[in-house]
mmCIF file of C-alpha atoms in Angstrom:
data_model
loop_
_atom_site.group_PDB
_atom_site.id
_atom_site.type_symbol
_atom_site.label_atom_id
_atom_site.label_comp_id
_atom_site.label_asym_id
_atom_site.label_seq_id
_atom_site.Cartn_x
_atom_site.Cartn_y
_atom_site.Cartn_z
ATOM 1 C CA UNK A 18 0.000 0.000 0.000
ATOM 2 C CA UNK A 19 3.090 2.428 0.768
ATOM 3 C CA UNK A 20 4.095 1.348 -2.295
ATOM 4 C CA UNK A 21 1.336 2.393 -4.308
ATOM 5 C CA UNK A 22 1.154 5.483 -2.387
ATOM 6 C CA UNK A 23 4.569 6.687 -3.174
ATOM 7 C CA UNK A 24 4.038 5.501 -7.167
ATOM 8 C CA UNK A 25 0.608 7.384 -7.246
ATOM 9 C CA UNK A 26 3.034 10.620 -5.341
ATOM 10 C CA UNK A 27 5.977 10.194 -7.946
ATOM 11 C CA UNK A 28 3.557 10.002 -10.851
ATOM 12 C CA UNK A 29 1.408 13.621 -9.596
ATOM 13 C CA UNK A 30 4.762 14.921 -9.328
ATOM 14 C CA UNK A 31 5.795 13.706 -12.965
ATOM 15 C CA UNK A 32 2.884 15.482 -14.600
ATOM 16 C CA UNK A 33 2.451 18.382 -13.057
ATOM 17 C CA UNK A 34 6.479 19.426 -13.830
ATOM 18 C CA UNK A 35 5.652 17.936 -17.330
ATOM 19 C CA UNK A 36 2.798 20.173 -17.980
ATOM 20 C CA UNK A 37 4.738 23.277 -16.490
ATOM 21 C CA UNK A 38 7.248 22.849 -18.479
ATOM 22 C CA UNK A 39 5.123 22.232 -21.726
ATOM 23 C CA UNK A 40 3.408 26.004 -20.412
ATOM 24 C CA UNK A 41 6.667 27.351 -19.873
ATOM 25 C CA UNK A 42 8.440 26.657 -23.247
ATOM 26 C CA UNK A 43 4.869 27.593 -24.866
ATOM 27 C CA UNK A 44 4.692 31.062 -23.346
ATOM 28 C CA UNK A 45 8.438 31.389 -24.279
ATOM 29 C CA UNK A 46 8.057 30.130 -27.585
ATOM 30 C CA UNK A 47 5.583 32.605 -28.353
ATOM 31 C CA UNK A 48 7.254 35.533 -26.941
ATOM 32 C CA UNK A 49 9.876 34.708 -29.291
ATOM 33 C CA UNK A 50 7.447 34.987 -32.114
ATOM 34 C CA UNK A 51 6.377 38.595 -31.173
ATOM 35 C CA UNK A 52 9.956 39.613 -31.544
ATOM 36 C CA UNK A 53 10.929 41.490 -35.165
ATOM 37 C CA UNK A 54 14.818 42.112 -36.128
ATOM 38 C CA UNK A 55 15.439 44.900 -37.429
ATOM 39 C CA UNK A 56 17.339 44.082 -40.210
ATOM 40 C CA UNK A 57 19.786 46.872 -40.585
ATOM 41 C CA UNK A 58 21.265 45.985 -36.685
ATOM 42 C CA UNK A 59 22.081 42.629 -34.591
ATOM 43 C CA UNK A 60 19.459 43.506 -31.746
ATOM 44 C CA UNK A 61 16.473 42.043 -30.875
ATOM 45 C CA UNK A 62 13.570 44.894 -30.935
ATOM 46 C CA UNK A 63 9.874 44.040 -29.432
ATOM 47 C CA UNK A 64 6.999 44.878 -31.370
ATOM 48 C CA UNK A 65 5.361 48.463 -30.474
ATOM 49 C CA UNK A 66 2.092 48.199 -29.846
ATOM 50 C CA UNK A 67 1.963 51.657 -31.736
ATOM 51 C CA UNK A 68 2.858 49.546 -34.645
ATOM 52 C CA UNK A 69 0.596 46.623 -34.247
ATOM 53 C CA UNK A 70 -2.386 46.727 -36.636
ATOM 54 C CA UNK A 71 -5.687 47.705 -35.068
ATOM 55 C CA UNK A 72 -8.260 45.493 -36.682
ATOM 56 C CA UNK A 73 -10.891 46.974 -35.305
ATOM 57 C CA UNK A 74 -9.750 50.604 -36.250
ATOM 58 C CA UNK A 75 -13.424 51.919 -38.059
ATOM 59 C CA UNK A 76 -15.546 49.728 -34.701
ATOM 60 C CA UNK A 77 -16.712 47.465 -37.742
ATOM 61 C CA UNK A 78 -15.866 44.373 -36.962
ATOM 62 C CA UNK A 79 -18.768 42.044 -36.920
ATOM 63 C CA UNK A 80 -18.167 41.306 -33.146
ATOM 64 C CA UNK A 81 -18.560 45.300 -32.276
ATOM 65 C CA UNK A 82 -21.540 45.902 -34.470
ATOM 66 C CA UNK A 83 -23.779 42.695 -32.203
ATOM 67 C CA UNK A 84 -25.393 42.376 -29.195
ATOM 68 C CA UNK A 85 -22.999 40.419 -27.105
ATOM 69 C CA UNK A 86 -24.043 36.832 -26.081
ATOM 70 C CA UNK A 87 -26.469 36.730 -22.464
ATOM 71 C CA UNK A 88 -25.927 33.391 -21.732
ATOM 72 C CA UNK A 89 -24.254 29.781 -23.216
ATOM 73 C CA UNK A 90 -27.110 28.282 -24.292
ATOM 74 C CA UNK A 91 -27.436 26.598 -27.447
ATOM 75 C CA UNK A 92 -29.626 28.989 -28.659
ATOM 76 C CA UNK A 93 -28.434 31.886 -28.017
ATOM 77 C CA UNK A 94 -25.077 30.863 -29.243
ATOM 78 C CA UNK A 95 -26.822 29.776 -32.505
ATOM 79 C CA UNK A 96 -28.772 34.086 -32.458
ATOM 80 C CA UNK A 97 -25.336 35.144 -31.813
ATOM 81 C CA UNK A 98 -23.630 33.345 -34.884
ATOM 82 C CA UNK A 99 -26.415 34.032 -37.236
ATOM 83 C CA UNK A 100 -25.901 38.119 -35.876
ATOM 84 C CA UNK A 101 -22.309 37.955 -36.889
ATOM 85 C CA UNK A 102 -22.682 36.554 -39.981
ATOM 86 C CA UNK A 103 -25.183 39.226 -40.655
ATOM 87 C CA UNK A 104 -22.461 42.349 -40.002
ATOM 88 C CA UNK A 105 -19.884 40.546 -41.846
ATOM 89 C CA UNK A 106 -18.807 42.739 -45.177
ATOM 90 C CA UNK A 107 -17.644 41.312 -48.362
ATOM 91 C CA UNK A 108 -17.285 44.371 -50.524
ATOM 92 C CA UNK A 109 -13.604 46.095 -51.315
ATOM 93 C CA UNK A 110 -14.470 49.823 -50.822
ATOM 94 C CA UNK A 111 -12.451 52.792 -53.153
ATOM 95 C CA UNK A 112 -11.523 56.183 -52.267
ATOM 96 C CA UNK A 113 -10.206 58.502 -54.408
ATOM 97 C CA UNK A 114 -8.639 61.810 -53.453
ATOM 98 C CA UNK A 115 -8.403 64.584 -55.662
ATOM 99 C CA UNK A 116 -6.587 68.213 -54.016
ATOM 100 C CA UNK A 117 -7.909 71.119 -55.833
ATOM 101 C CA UNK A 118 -6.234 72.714 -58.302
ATOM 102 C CA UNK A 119 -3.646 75.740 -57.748
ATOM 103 C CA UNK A 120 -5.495 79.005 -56.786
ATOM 104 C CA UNK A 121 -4.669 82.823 -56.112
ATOM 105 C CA UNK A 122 -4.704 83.572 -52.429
ATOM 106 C CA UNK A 123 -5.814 87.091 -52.839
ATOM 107 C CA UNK A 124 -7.998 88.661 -49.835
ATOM 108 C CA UNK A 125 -9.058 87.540 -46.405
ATOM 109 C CA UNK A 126 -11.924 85.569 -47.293
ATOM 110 C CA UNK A 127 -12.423 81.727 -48.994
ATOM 111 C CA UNK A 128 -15.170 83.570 -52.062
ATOM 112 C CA UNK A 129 -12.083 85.134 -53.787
ATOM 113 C CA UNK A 130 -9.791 81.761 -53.673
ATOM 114 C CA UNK A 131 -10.310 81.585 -57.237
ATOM 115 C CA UNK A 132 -8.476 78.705 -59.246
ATOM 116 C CA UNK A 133 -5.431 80.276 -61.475
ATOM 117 C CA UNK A 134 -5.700 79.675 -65.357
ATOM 118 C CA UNK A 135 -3.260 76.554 -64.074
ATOM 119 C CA UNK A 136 -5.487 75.755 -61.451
ATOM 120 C CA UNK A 137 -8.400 74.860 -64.007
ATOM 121 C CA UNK A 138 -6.216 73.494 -66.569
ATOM 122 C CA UNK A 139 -4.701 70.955 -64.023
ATOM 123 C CA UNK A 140 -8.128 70.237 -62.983
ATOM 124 C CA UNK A 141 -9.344 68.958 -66.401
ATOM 125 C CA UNK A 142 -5.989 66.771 -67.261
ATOM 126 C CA UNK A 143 -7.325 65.207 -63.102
ATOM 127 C CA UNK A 144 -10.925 64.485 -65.023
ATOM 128 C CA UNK A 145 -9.580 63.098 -68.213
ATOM 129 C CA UNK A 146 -7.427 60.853 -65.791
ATOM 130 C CA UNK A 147 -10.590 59.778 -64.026
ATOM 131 C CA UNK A 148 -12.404 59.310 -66.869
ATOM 132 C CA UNK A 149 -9.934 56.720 -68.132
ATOM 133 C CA UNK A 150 -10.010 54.964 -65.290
ATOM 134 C CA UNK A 151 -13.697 54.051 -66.438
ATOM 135 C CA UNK A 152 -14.928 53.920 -62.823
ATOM 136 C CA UNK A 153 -18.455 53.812 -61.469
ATOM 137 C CA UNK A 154 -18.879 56.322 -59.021
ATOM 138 C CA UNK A 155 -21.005 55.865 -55.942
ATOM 139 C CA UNK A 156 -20.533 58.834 -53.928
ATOM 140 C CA UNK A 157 -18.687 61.993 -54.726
ATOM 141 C CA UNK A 158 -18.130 64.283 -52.347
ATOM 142 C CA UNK A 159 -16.923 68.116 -52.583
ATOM 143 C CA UNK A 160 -15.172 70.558 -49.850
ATOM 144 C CA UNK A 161 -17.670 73.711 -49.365
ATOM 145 C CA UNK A 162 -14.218 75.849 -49.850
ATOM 146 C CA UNK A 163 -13.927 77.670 -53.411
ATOM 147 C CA UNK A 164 -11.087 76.556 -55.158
ATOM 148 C CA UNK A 165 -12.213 72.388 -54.064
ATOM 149 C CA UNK A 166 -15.767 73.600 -55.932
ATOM 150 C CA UNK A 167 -14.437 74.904 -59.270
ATOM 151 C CA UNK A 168 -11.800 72.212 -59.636
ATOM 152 C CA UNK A 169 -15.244 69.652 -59.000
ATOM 153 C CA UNK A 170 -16.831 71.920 -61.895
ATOM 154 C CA UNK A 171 -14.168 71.247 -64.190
ATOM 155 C CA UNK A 172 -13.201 67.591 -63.434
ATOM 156 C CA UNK A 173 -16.662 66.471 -63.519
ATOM 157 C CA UNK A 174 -17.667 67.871 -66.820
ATOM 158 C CA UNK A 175 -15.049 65.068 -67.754
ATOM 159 C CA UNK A 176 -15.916 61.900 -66.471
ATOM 160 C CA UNK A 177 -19.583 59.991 -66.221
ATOM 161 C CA UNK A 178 -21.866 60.196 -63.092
ATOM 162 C CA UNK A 179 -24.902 60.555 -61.391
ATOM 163 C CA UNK A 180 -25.528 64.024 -60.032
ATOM 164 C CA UNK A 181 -27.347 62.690 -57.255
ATOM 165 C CA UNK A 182 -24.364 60.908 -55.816
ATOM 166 C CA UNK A 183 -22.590 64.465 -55.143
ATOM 167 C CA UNK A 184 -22.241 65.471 -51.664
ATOM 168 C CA UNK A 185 -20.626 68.713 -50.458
ATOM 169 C CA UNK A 186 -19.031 68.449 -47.322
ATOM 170 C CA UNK A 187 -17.587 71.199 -44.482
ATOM 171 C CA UNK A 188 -15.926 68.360 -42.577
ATOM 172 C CA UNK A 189 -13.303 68.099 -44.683
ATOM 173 C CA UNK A 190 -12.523 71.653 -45.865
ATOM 174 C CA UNK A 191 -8.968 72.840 -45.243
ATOM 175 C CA UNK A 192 -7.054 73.347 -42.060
ATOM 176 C CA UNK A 193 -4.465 72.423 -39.921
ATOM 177 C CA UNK A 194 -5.176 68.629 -38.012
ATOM 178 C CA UNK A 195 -2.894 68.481 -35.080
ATOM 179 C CA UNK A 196 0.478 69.771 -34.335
ATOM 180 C CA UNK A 197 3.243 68.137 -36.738
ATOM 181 C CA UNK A 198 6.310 65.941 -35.482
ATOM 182 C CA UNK A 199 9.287 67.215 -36.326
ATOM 183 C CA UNK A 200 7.546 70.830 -35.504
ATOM 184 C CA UNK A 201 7.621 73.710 -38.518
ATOM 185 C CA UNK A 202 9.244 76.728 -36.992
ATOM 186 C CA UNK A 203 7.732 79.355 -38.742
ATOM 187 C CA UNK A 204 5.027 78.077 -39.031
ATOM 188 C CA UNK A 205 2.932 77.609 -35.447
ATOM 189 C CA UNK A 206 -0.983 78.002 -36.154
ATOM 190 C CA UNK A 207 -1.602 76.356 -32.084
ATOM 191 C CA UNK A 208 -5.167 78.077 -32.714
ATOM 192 C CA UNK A 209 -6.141 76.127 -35.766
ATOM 193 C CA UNK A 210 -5.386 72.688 -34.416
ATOM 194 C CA UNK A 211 -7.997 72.824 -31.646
ATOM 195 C CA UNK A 212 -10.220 74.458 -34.435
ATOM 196 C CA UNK A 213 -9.646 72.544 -37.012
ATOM 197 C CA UNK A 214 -8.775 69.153 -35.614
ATOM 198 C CA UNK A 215 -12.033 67.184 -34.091
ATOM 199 C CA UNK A 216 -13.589 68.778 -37.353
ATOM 200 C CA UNK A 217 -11.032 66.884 -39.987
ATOM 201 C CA UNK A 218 -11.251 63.964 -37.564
ATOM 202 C CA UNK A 219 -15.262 63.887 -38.121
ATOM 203 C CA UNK A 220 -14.419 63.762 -41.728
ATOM 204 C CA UNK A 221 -11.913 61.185 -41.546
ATOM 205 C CA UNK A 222 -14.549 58.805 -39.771
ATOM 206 C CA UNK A 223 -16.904 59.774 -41.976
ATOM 207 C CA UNK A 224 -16.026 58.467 -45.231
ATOM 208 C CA UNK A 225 -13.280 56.400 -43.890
ATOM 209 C CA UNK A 226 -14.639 52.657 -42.727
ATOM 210 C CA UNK A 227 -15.113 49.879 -44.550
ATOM 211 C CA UNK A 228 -18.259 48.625 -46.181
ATOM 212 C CA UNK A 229 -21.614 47.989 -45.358
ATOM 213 C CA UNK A 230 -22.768 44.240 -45.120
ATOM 214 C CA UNK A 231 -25.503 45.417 -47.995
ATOM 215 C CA UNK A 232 -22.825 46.375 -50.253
ATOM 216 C CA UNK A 233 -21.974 43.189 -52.804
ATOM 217 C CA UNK A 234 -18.613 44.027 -55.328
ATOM 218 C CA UNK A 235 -16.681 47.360 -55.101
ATOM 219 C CA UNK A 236 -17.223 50.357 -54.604
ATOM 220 C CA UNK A 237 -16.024 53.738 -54.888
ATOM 221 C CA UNK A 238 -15.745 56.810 -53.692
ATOM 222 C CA UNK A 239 -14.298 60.494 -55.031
ATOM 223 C CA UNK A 240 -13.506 63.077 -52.520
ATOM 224 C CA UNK A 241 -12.223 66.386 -53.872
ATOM 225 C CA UNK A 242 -10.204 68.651 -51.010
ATOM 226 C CA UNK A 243 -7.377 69.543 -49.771
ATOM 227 C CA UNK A 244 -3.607 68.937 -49.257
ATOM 228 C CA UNK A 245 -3.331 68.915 -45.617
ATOM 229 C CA UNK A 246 -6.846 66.828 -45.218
ATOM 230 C CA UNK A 247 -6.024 64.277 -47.729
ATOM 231 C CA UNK A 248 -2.525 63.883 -46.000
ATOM 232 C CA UNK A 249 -3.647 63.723 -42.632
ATOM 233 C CA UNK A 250 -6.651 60.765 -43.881
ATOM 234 C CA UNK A 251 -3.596 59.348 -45.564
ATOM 235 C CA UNK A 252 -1.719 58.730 -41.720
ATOM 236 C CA UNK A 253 -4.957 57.836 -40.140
ATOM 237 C CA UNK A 254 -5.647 54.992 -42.584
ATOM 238 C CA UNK A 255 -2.288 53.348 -42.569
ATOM 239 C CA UNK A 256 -2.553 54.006 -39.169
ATOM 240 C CA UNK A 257 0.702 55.882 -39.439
ATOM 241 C CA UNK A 258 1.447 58.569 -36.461
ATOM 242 C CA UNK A 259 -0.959 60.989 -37.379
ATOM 243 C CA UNK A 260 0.953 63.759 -36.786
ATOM 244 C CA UNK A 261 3.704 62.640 -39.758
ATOM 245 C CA UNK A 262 1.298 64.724 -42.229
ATOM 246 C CA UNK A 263 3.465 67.441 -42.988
ATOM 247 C CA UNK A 264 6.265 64.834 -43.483
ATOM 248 C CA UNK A 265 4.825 64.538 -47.792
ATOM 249 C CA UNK A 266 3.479 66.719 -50.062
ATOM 250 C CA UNK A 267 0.840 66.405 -52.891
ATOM 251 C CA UNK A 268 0.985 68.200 -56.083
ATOM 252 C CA UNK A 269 -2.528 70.285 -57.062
ATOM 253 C CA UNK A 270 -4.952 68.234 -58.911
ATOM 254 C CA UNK A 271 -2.855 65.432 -57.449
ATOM 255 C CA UNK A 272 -4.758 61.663 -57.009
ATOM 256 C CA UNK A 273 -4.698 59.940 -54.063
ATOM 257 C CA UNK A 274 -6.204 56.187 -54.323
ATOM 258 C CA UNK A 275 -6.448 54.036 -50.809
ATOM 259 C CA UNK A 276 -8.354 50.937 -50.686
ATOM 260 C CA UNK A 277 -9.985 49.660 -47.547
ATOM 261 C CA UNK A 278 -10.589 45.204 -47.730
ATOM 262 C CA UNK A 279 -13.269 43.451 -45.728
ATOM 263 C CA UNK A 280 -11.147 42.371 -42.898
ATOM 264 C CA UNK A 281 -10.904 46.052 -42.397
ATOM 265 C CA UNK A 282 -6.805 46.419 -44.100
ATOM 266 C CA UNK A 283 -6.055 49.297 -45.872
ATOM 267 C CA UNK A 284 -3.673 49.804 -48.711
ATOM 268 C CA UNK A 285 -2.625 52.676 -50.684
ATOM 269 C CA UNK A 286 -2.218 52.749 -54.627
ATOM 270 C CA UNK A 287 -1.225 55.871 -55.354
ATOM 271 C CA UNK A 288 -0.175 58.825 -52.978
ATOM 272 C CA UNK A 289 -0.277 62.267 -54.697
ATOM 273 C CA UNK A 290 -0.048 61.018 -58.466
ATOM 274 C CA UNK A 291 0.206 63.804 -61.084
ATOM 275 C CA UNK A 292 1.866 61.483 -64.006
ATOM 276 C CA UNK A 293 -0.488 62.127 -66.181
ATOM 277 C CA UNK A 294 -0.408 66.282 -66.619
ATOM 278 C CA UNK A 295 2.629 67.929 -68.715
ATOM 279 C CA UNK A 296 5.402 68.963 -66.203
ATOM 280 C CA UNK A 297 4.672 72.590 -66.925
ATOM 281 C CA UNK A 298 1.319 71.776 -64.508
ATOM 282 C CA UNK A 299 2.987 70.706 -61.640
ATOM 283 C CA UNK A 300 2.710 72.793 -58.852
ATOM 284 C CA UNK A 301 1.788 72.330 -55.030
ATOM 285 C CA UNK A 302 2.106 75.713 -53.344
ATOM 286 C CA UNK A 303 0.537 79.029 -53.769
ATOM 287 C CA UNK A 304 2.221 81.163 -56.610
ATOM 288 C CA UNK A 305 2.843 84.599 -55.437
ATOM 289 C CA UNK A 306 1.679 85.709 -59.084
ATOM 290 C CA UNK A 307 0.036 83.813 -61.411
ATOM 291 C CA UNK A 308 0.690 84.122 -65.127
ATOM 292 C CA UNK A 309 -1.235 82.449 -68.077
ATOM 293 C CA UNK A 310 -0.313 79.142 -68.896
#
């Protein structure tokens, strides 16, 4: 009976340092899997959780979008499942940013921010471009600010849609989002960012999310704005440090294509592309005077 006593005692003791050890060298194992070399140096660097991809970024993952589960039941397990499959999205949504074509900043006030001769010619080679790209608009959606409105008037004489799609939009007119890293020292507009910011922010979660269950195929969507908007949506989407806008420019007329998946990744295609006007076009900052071209 001792015997079997100290067996039984040996044998507890055997599986219990077993499975500790088997917990160990798993938690180890995948520590060591969250680890990234860098592969310009020797040392080991953990993951940031700055730089970890947040799935849920637009709060449209099925699981957010359901009424959680009250109980373990069968049945409500089976309501639960059928409620996810419900919110789950299969359509690749578009969006296309256009900035606005050079203008004349001449007076205080956004009425006499006309487009330049440029301005308008760069906006029609940006509608022939669109046009080419033989794409069926669902939305289109135009800053209230001048210059964004008569580049929309030219570009859209160019390419086909439905003038019931067109939405103008005072979320995303120009401004300044949040204070830029490295800082600009000439350049310190503290007043703007808490004006401007939750404003551009409200645009960027407006149009920026990715499809709606409903929605079968792709779709897509034109926005015509600004330079430091479309930069700013451009960090927020990549889920780059937002305030790295400054860090690029965008030419005027420029195109801007990102393209948000069903699982909720985003990609970009093109970031500021102007390949398609004559370099004589290419501008991206106000011209102190403008002269026919």
């Amino acid at each position: 009976m001792v015997v079997w006593i100290r067996m039984r005692n040996i044998t507890t003791l055997a599986v219990g340092t077993a499975a500790g050890l088997f917990a160990y060298y798993y938690q180890h194992f995948q520590k060591k899997q969250s680890v990234v070399n860098n592969s310009w140096t020797n040392s080991n660097v953990q993951l940031s959780e700055t730089a970890l991809w947040n799935v849920d970024w637009d709060c449209r993952e099925p699981h957010s979008l359901v009424r959680p589960l009250k109980n373990e039941t069968p049945q409500e397990q089976n309501r639960y499942n059928i409620d996810l499959e419900s919110m789950r999205t299969t359509a690749t949504r578009h969006i296309i940013l256009v900035r606005h074509g050079e203008y004349l900043d001449t007076g205080e006030k956004d009425v006499t921010h006309h487009l330049t001769d440029r301005g308008k010619k760069q906006s029609k080679y940006t509608g022939k471009r669109l046009k080419e790209l033989d794409i069926k608009w669902e939305k289109i959606v135009v800053s209230t600010m001048t210059r964004a409105q008569e580049t929309a008037d030219v570009l859209l004489k160019e390419i086909d849609y439905n003038p019931k799609v067109i939405k103008h939009c005072s979320f995303i007119r120009e401004g300044a989002p949040i204070p830029p890293q490295p800082p600009v020292g000439h350049w310190r507009p503290e007043k703007s960012f808490y004006r401007d910011g939750a404003r551009i922010e409200a645009g960027f979660r407006k149009y920026f999310h990715r499809a709606y269950p409903s929605e079968k195929g792709e779709t897509y969507t034109l926005i015509v704005g600004h330079g430091n908007v479309i930069r700013y949506f451009v960090c927020r989407a990549l889920q780059f440090p937002a305030e790295a806008w400054l860090r690029m420019n965008i030419n005027h007329g420029s195109i801007t294509w990102l393209t948000i998946n069903p699982s909720g990744n985003v990609s970009i295609r093109y970031l500021g592309d102007t390949g398609f006007m004559p370099p004589k076009y290419l501008t991206n900052r106000i011209p102190r005077e403008t002269k026919s071209v």
